[in-house]
Amino acid sequence: MTLSWSLECSSCGTTRSADGLPGVCDCGQPYLVRYACAPPPAAKSLLPERPWTMWRYREWLPLHDGEAPVTLGEGGTPLLAVVRVGERHGFADLWVKEEGANPTGSFKARGLAAAVTRATRAGARRFVVPTAGNAGVALAAYAARAGVAARVYAPASTPPTILRQIRSFDAELVLLDGHIGDCGKAARAYALESGALDVSTLREPYRIEGKKSLALELAEQLGWTLPHAIVYPTGGGTGLIGMWKGFDELVQAGWVRGSLPRMYSVQAAGCAPVVQAFRAGAPGCTPWPDPQTIASGLRVPSPLGDRLMLSVLRKSGGEALTVTDAQLAAAATELQTLEGIDASPEGGATLAGVLELKARGAVKPEERVVLFNTGAGWLYRG
Ligand SMILES: *Cc1c(COP(=O)(O)O)cnc(C)c1O
């Protein structure tokens, strides 16, 4: 089948057809999806009659005419004004995108829905993923949904509720002493020996496309405008890279105008390779030794998407900053108790981060700022 998109290496620019089960480029860097043409303006008029899942933007996503995705209804999450928290800290226009409302309790659902859709259409029957937690839950659920097998490598220190969720969908769970980087090595070895498809962050091109729906949804929820700033808890970088790709494509298609948001990455003080590289002016990250944080999604010491992330932060006029575990936990409690939002530690990190940015004058009180609660708080309890 000829696809209406191809793949372009994000580093060396090599292009290839999207047929088969694409991994990374021979140069070792990730491929990005490039569509033959922008979605037609008519696609906008179709939106009002479509359900609020990420597939309402199917013309923007890697899906053929008439093709059904592997879906659990991911996307279409609330964009919540947080007036009480805003007033307490002096923000006039502060919002939270509530990604904990996704199937499997995190925004990982968007990427894995797209990846499992494309891979199963290309014949994959067995999947593997290394995870800091939530990608494992999402793969387990979408594999079950597609009727295929999944193996998940996770650190033994992953929150117990997340591990129970992975098992509950009948994925094969392998626990390792170490971090997601160690799990990644084991997952690649397993993929080689078993023929399973490795759907690690940026090792296949479609998780990014799923994450791109964050940008499309945000733009539509804000009446086809974009906020001044986005504060995002950054681990592997799919959210940041995917959202930026979405903004870029929206502008090219003429669906939004004006300047793009400043993108801010928040990392935990105990694992901040992107912050370190950003401040050093480096093009890529140096692996972070002994990564430690309660925000397990941020415990990514050596992300494959480092170059892409750093380029997004710089191009957008944003930056990368750290918060401590104490700060992110206190901020999560604030979202929980003042707003009723079931905040993950990672979601708390974005509130802690924006307080820091405002204190430094990098974000102004009247600016429209969107924080991301990337996962549900209950996954981290019990
Ligand atoms: C995976 C994860 C992150 C990090 O996301 P990236 O887009 O890979 O940087 C943040 N928060 C939660 C809850 C996660 O599961």
JSON list of C-alpha atoms in Angstrom, two decimals, residues 116-240:
[
{"chain": "A", "resi": 116, "resn": "VAL", "atom": "CA", "xyz": [-0.12, 0.28, 17.90]},
{"chain": "A", "resi": 117, "resn": "THR", "atom": "CA", "xyz": [-2.54, 1.28, 15.13]},
{"chain": "A", "resi": 118, "resn": "ARG", "atom": "CA", "xyz": [0.18, 1.65, 12.50]},
{"chain": "A", "resi": 119, "resn": "ALA", "atom": "CA", "xyz": [2.26, -1.32, 13.63]},
{"chain": "A", "resi": 120, "resn": "THR", "atom": "CA", "xyz": [-0.63, -3.79, 13.76]},
{"chain": "A", "resi": 121, "resn": "ARG", "atom": "CA", "xyz": [-1.75, -2.63, 10.28]},
{"chain": "A", "resi": 122, "resn": "ALA", "atom": "CA", "xyz": [1.80, -3.41, 9.12]},
{"chain": "A", "resi": 123, "resn": "GLY", "atom": "CA", "xyz": [1.60, -6.90, 10.65]},
{"chain": "A", "resi": 124, "resn": "ALA", "atom": "CA", "xyz": [3.23, -6.59, 14.11]},
{"chain": "A", "resi": 125, "resn": "ARG", "atom": "CA", "xyz": [1.85, -9.15, 16.58]},
{"chain": "A", "resi": 126, "resn": "ARG", "atom": "CA", "xyz": [4.26, -8.65, 19.48]},
{"chain": "A", "resi": 127, "resn": "PHE", "atom": "CA", "xyz": [5.42, -5.44, 21.14]},
{"chain": "A", "resi": 128, "resn": "VAL", "atom": "CA", "xyz": [7.97, -4.40, 23.74]},
{"chain": "A", "resi": 129, "resn": "VAL", "atom": "CA", "xyz": [8.55, -1.13, 25.58]},
{"chain": "A", "resi": 130, "resn": "PRO", "atom": "CA", "xyz": [10.88, 0.11, 28.30]},
{"chain": "A", "resi": 131, "resn": "THR", "atom": "CA", "xyz": [9.04, 2.44, 30.64]},
{"chain": "A", "resi": 132, "resn": "ALA", "atom": "CA", "xyz": [9.29, 4.68, 33.66]},
{"chain": "A", "resi": 133, "resn": "GLY", "atom": "CA", "xyz": [5.69, 3.55, 34.22]},
{"chain": "A", "resi": 134, "resn": "ASN", "atom": "CA", "xyz": [2.88, 5.04, 32.19]},
{"chain": "A", "resi": 135, "resn": "ALA", "atom": "CA", "xyz": [4.04, 4.01, 28.71]},
{"chain": "A", "resi": 136, "resn": "GLY", "atom": "CA", "xyz": [3.94, 0.45, 29.99]},
{"chain": "A", "resi": 137, "resn": "VAL", "atom": "CA", "xyz": [0.33, 0.77, 31.14]},
{"chain": "A", "resi": 138, "resn": "ALA", "atom": "CA", "xyz": [-0.66, 2.32, 27.82]},
{"chain": "A", "resi": 139, "resn": "LEU", "atom": "CA", "xyz": [1.11, -0.31, 25.70]},
{"chain": "A", "resi": 140, "resn": "ALA", "atom": "CA", "xyz": [-0.43, -3.08, 27.81]},
{"chain": "A", "resi": 141, "resn": "ALA", "atom": "CA", "xyz": [-3.93, -1.70, 27.27]},
{"chain": "A", "resi": 142, "resn": "TYR", "atom": "CA", "xyz": [-3.61, -0.97, 23.55]},
{"chain": "A", "resi": 143, "resn": "ALA", "atom": "CA", "xyz": [-2.00, -4.36, 22.90]},
{"chain": "A", "resi": 144, "resn": "ALA", "atom": "CA", "xyz": [-4.97, -6.00, 24.63]},
{"chain": "A", "resi": 145, "resn": "ARG", "atom": "CA", "xyz": [-7.30, -3.84, 22.57]},
{"chain": "A", "resi": 146, "resn": "ALA", "atom": "CA", "xyz": [-5.59, -5.00, 19.36]},
{"chain": "A", "resi": 147, "resn": "GLY", "atom": "CA", "xyz": [-5.35, -8.64, 20.48]},
{"chain": "A", "resi": 148, "resn": "VAL", "atom": "CA", "xyz": [-1.53, -8.75, 20.35]},
{"chain": "A", "resi": 149, "resn": "ALA", "atom": "CA", "xyz": [1.21, -9.53, 22.90]},
{"chain": "A", "resi": 150, "resn": "ALA", "atom": "CA", "xyz": [3.17, -6.98, 24.96]},
{"chain": "A", "resi": 151, "resn": "ARG", "atom": "CA", "xyz": [6.24, -7.19, 27.14]},
{"chain": "A", "resi": 152, "resn": "VAL", "atom": "CA", "xyz": [7.17, -4.27, 29.42]},
{"chain": "A", "resi": 153, "resn": "TYR", "atom": "CA", "xyz": [10.53, -3.57, 31.08]},
{"chain": "A", "resi": 154, "resn": "ALA", "atom": "CA", "xyz": [10.19, -1.28, 34.09]},
{"chain": "A", "resi": 155, "resn": "PRO", "atom": "CA", "xyz": [12.38, -0.22, 37.02]},
{"chain": "A", "resi": 156, "resn": "ALA", "atom": "CA", "xyz": [11.56, -2.18, 40.19]},
{"chain": "A", "resi": 157, "resn": "SER", "atom": "CA", "xyz": [11.15, 1.22, 41.88]},
{"chain": "A", "resi": 158, "resn": "THR", "atom": "CA", "xyz": [8.13, 2.14, 39.67]},
{"chain": "A", "resi": 159, "resn": "PRO", "atom": "CA", "xyz": [5.04, 3.08, 41.76]},
{"chain": "A", "resi": 160, "resn": "PRO", "atom": "CA", "xyz": [3.26, -0.20, 42.70]},
{"chain": "A", "resi": 161, "resn": "THR", "atom": "CA", "xyz": [-0.15, 0.88, 41.38]},
{"chain": "A", "resi": 162, "resn": "ILE", "atom": "CA", "xyz": [1.36, 1.48, 37.93]},
{"chain": "A", "resi": 163, "resn": "LEU", "atom": "CA", "xyz": [2.97, -1.99, 37.98]},
{"chain": "A", "resi": 164, "resn": "ARG", "atom": "CA", "xyz": [-0.38, -3.54, 38.96]},
{"chain": "A", "resi": 165, "resn": "GLN", "atom": "CA", "xyz": [-2.08, -1.73, 36.09]},
{"chain": "A", "resi": 166, "resn": "ILE", "atom": "CA", "xyz": [0.48, -3.10, 33.60]},
{"chain": "A", "resi": 167, "resn": "ARG", "atom": "CA", "xyz": [-0.16, -6.65, 34.83]},
{"chain": "A", "resi": 168, "resn": "SER", "atom": "CA", "xyz": [-3.91, -6.14, 34.87]},
{"chain": "A", "resi": 169, "resn": "PHE", "atom": "CA", "xyz": [-3.95, -5.80, 31.07]},
{"chain": "A", "resi": 170, "resn": "ASP", "atom": "CA", "xyz": [-2.04, -9.08, 30.86]},
{"chain": "A", "resi": 171, "resn": "ALA", "atom": "CA", "xyz": [1.28, -7.70, 29.60]},
{"chain": "A", "resi": 172, "resn": "GLU", "atom": "CA", "xyz": [4.40, -9.62, 30.53]},
{"chain": "A", "resi": 173, "resn": "LEU", "atom": "CA", "xyz": [6.15, -7.39, 33.08]},
{"chain": "A", "resi": 174, "resn": "VAL", "atom": "CA", "xyz": [9.91, -7.64, 33.66]},
{"chain": "A", "resi": 175, "resn": "LEU", "atom": "CA", "xyz": [11.29, -5.61, 36.58]},
{"chain": "A", "resi": 176, "resn": "LEU", "atom": "CA", "xyz": [14.91, -4.45, 36.59]},
{"chain": "A", "resi": 177, "resn": "ASP", "atom": "CA", "xyz": [17.09, -2.79, 39.20]},
{"chain": "A", "resi": 178, "resn": "GLY", "atom": "CA", "xyz": [17.97, 0.41, 37.40]},
{"chain": "A", "resi": 179, "resn": "HIS", "atom": "CA", "xyz": [16.35, 3.20, 35.40]},
{"chain": "A", "resi": 180, "resn": "ILE", "atom": "CA", "xyz": [14.55, 3.46, 32.06]},
{"chain": "A", "resi": 181, "resn": "GLY", "atom": "CA", "xyz": [17.88, 3.51, 30.20]},
{"chain": "A", "resi": 182, "resn": "ASP", "atom": "CA", "xyz": [18.70, 0.05, 31.59]},
{"chain": "A", "resi": 183, "resn": "CYS", "atom": "CA", "xyz": [15.20, -1.10, 30.64]},
{"chain": "A", "resi": 184, "resn": "GLY", "atom": "CA", "xyz": [15.77, 0.24, 27.12]},
{"chain": "A", "resi": 185, "resn": "LYS", "atom": "CA", "xyz": [18.84, -1.95, 26.63]},
{"chain": "A", "resi": 186, "resn": "ALA", "atom": "CA", "xyz": [16.95, -5.03, 27.79]},
{"chain": "A", "resi": 187, "resn": "ALA", "atom": "CA", "xyz": [13.99, -4.17, 25.55]},
{"chain": "A", "resi": 188, "resn": "ARG", "atom": "CA", "xyz": [16.21, -3.81, 22.48]},
{"chain": "A", "resi": 189, "resn": "ALA", "atom": "CA", "xyz": [17.90, -7.16, 23.20]},
{"chain": "A", "resi": 190, "resn": "TYR", "atom": "CA", "xyz": [14.47, -8.80, 23.56]},
{"chain": "A", "resi": 191, "resn": "ALA", "atom": "CA", "xyz": [13.24, -7.18, 20.33]},
{"chain": "A", "resi": 192, "resn": "LEU", "atom": "CA", "xyz": [16.24, -8.57, 18.43]},
{"chain": "A", "resi": 193, "resn": "GLU", "atom": "CA", "xyz": [15.85, -12.10, 19.74]},
{"chain": "A", "resi": 194, "resn": "SER", "atom": "CA", "xyz": [12.04, -12.31, 19.56]},
{"chain": "A", "resi": 195, "resn": "GLY", "atom": "CA", "xyz": [11.11, -10.09, 16.61]},
{"chain": "A", "resi": 196, "resn": "ALA", "atom": "CA", "xyz": [8.91, -7.96, 18.90]},
{"chain": "A", "resi": 197, "resn": "LEU", "atom": "CA", "xyz": [8.48, -4.34, 17.80]},
{"chain": "A", "resi": 198, "resn": "ASP", "atom": "CA", "xyz": [10.23, -1.86, 20.10]},
{"chain": "A", "resi": 199, "resn": "VAL", "atom": "CA", "xyz": [7.91, 1.10, 20.64]},
{"chain": "A", "resi": 200, "resn": "SER", "atom": "CA", "xyz": [10.31, 3.06, 22.87]},
{"chain": "A", "resi": 201, "resn": "THR", "atom": "CA", "xyz": [10.09, 6.84, 22.77]},
{"chain": "A", "resi": 202, "resn": "LEU", "atom": "CA", "xyz": [11.22, 8.02, 19.31]},
{"chain": "A", "resi": 203, "resn": "ARG", "atom": "CA", "xyz": [12.38, 4.56, 18.18]},
{"chain": "A", "resi": 204, "resn": "GLU", "atom": "CA", "xyz": [9.35, 4.49, 15.93]},
{"chain": "A", "resi": 205, "resn": "PRO", "atom": "CA", "xyz": [7.75, 7.60, 14.37]},
{"chain": "A", "resi": 206, "resn": "TYR", "atom": "CA", "xyz": [4.08, 7.34, 15.36]},
{"chain": "A", "resi": 207, "resn": "ARG", "atom": "CA", "xyz": [4.03, 8.01, 19.11]},
{"chain": "A", "resi": 208, "resn": "ILE", "atom": "CA", "xyz": [5.04, 11.57, 18.21]},
{"chain": "A", "resi": 209, "resn": "GLU", "atom": "CA", "xyz": [2.09, 11.83, 15.82]},
{"chain": "A", "resi": 210, "resn": "GLY", "atom": "CA", "xyz": [-0.28, 10.78, 18.60]},
{"chain": "A", "resi": 211, "resn": "LYS", "atom": "CA", "xyz": [1.22, 13.40, 20.90]},
{"chain": "A", "resi": 212, "resn": "LYS", "atom": "CA", "xyz": [0.78, 15.97, 18.19]},
{"chain": "A", "resi": 213, "resn": "SER", "atom": "CA", "xyz": [-2.95, 15.79, 18.89]},
{"chain": "A", "resi": 214, "resn": "LEU", "atom": "CA", "xyz": [-2.22, 17.72, 22.12]},
{"chain": "A", "resi": 215, "resn": "ALA", "atom": "CA", "xyz": [-1.43, 20.77, 19.99]},
{"chain": "A", "resi": 216, "resn": "LEU", "atom": "CA", "xyz": [-4.46, 20.40, 17.74]},
{"chain": "A", "resi": 217, "resn": "GLU", "atom": "CA", "xyz": [-6.80, 19.94, 20.67]},
{"chain": "A", "resi": 218, "resn": "LEU", "atom": "CA", "xyz": [-5.37, 22.86, 22.61]},
{"chain": "A", "resi": 219, "resn": "ALA", "atom": "CA", "xyz": [-5.73, 25.14, 19.59]},
{"chain": "A", "resi": 220, "resn": "GLU", "atom": "CA", "xyz": [-9.34, 24.10, 19.02]},
{"chain": "A", "resi": 221, "resn": "GLN", "atom": "CA", "xyz": [-10.23, 24.45, 22.72]},
{"chain": "A", "resi": 222, "resn": "LEU", "atom": "CA", "xyz": [-8.81, 27.99, 22.65]},
{"chain": "A", "resi": 223, "resn": "GLY", "atom": "CA", "xyz": [-10.80, 28.93, 19.53]},
{"chain": "A", "resi": 224, "resn": "TRP", "atom": "CA", "xyz": [-7.86, 28.36, 17.14]},
{"chain": "A", "resi": 225, "resn": "THR", "atom": "CA", "xyz": [-5.51, 30.56, 19.09]},
{"chain": "A", "resi": 226, "resn": "LEU", "atom": "CA", "xyz": [-2.41, 29.51, 21.00]},
{"chain": "A", "resi": 227, "resn": "PRO", "atom": "CA", "xyz": [-1.32, 30.43, 24.54]},
{"chain": "A", "resi": 228, "resn": "HIS", "atom": "CA", "xyz": [1.72, 32.59, 25.30]},
{"chain": "A", "resi": 229, "resn": "ALA", "atom": "CA", "xyz": [3.48, 29.82, 27.19]},
{"chain": "A", "resi": 230, "resn": "ILE", "atom": "CA", "xyz": [3.33, 26.09, 27.75]},
{"chain": "A", "resi": 231, "resn": "VAL", "atom": "CA", "xyz": [4.90, 24.46, 30.78]},
{"chain": "A", "resi": 232, "resn": "TYR", "atom": "CA", "xyz": [5.54, 20.78, 30.27]},
{"chain": "A", "resi": 233, "resn": "PRO", "atom": "CA", "xyz": [7.07, 18.08, 32.51]},
{"chain": "A", "resi": 234, "resn": "THR", "atom": "CA", "xyz": [9.79, 16.63, 30.35]},
{"chain": "A", "resi": 235, "resn": "GLY", "atom": "CA", "xyz": [11.18, 13.11, 30.37]},
{"chain": "A", "resi": 236, "resn": "GLY", "atom": "CA", "xyz": [11.65, 11.44, 26.98]},
{"chain": "A", "resi": 237, "resn": "GLY", "atom": "CA", "xyz": [10.35, 14.49, 25.17]},
{"chain": "A", "resi": 238, "resn": "THR", "atom": "CA", "xyz": [7.49, 13.10, 23.06]},
{"chain": "A", "resi": 239, "resn": "GLY", "atom": "CA", "xyz": [5.02, 15.67, 24.37]},
{"chain": "A", "resi": 240, "resn": "LEU", "atom": "CA", "xyz": [7.28, 18.63, 23.72]}
]
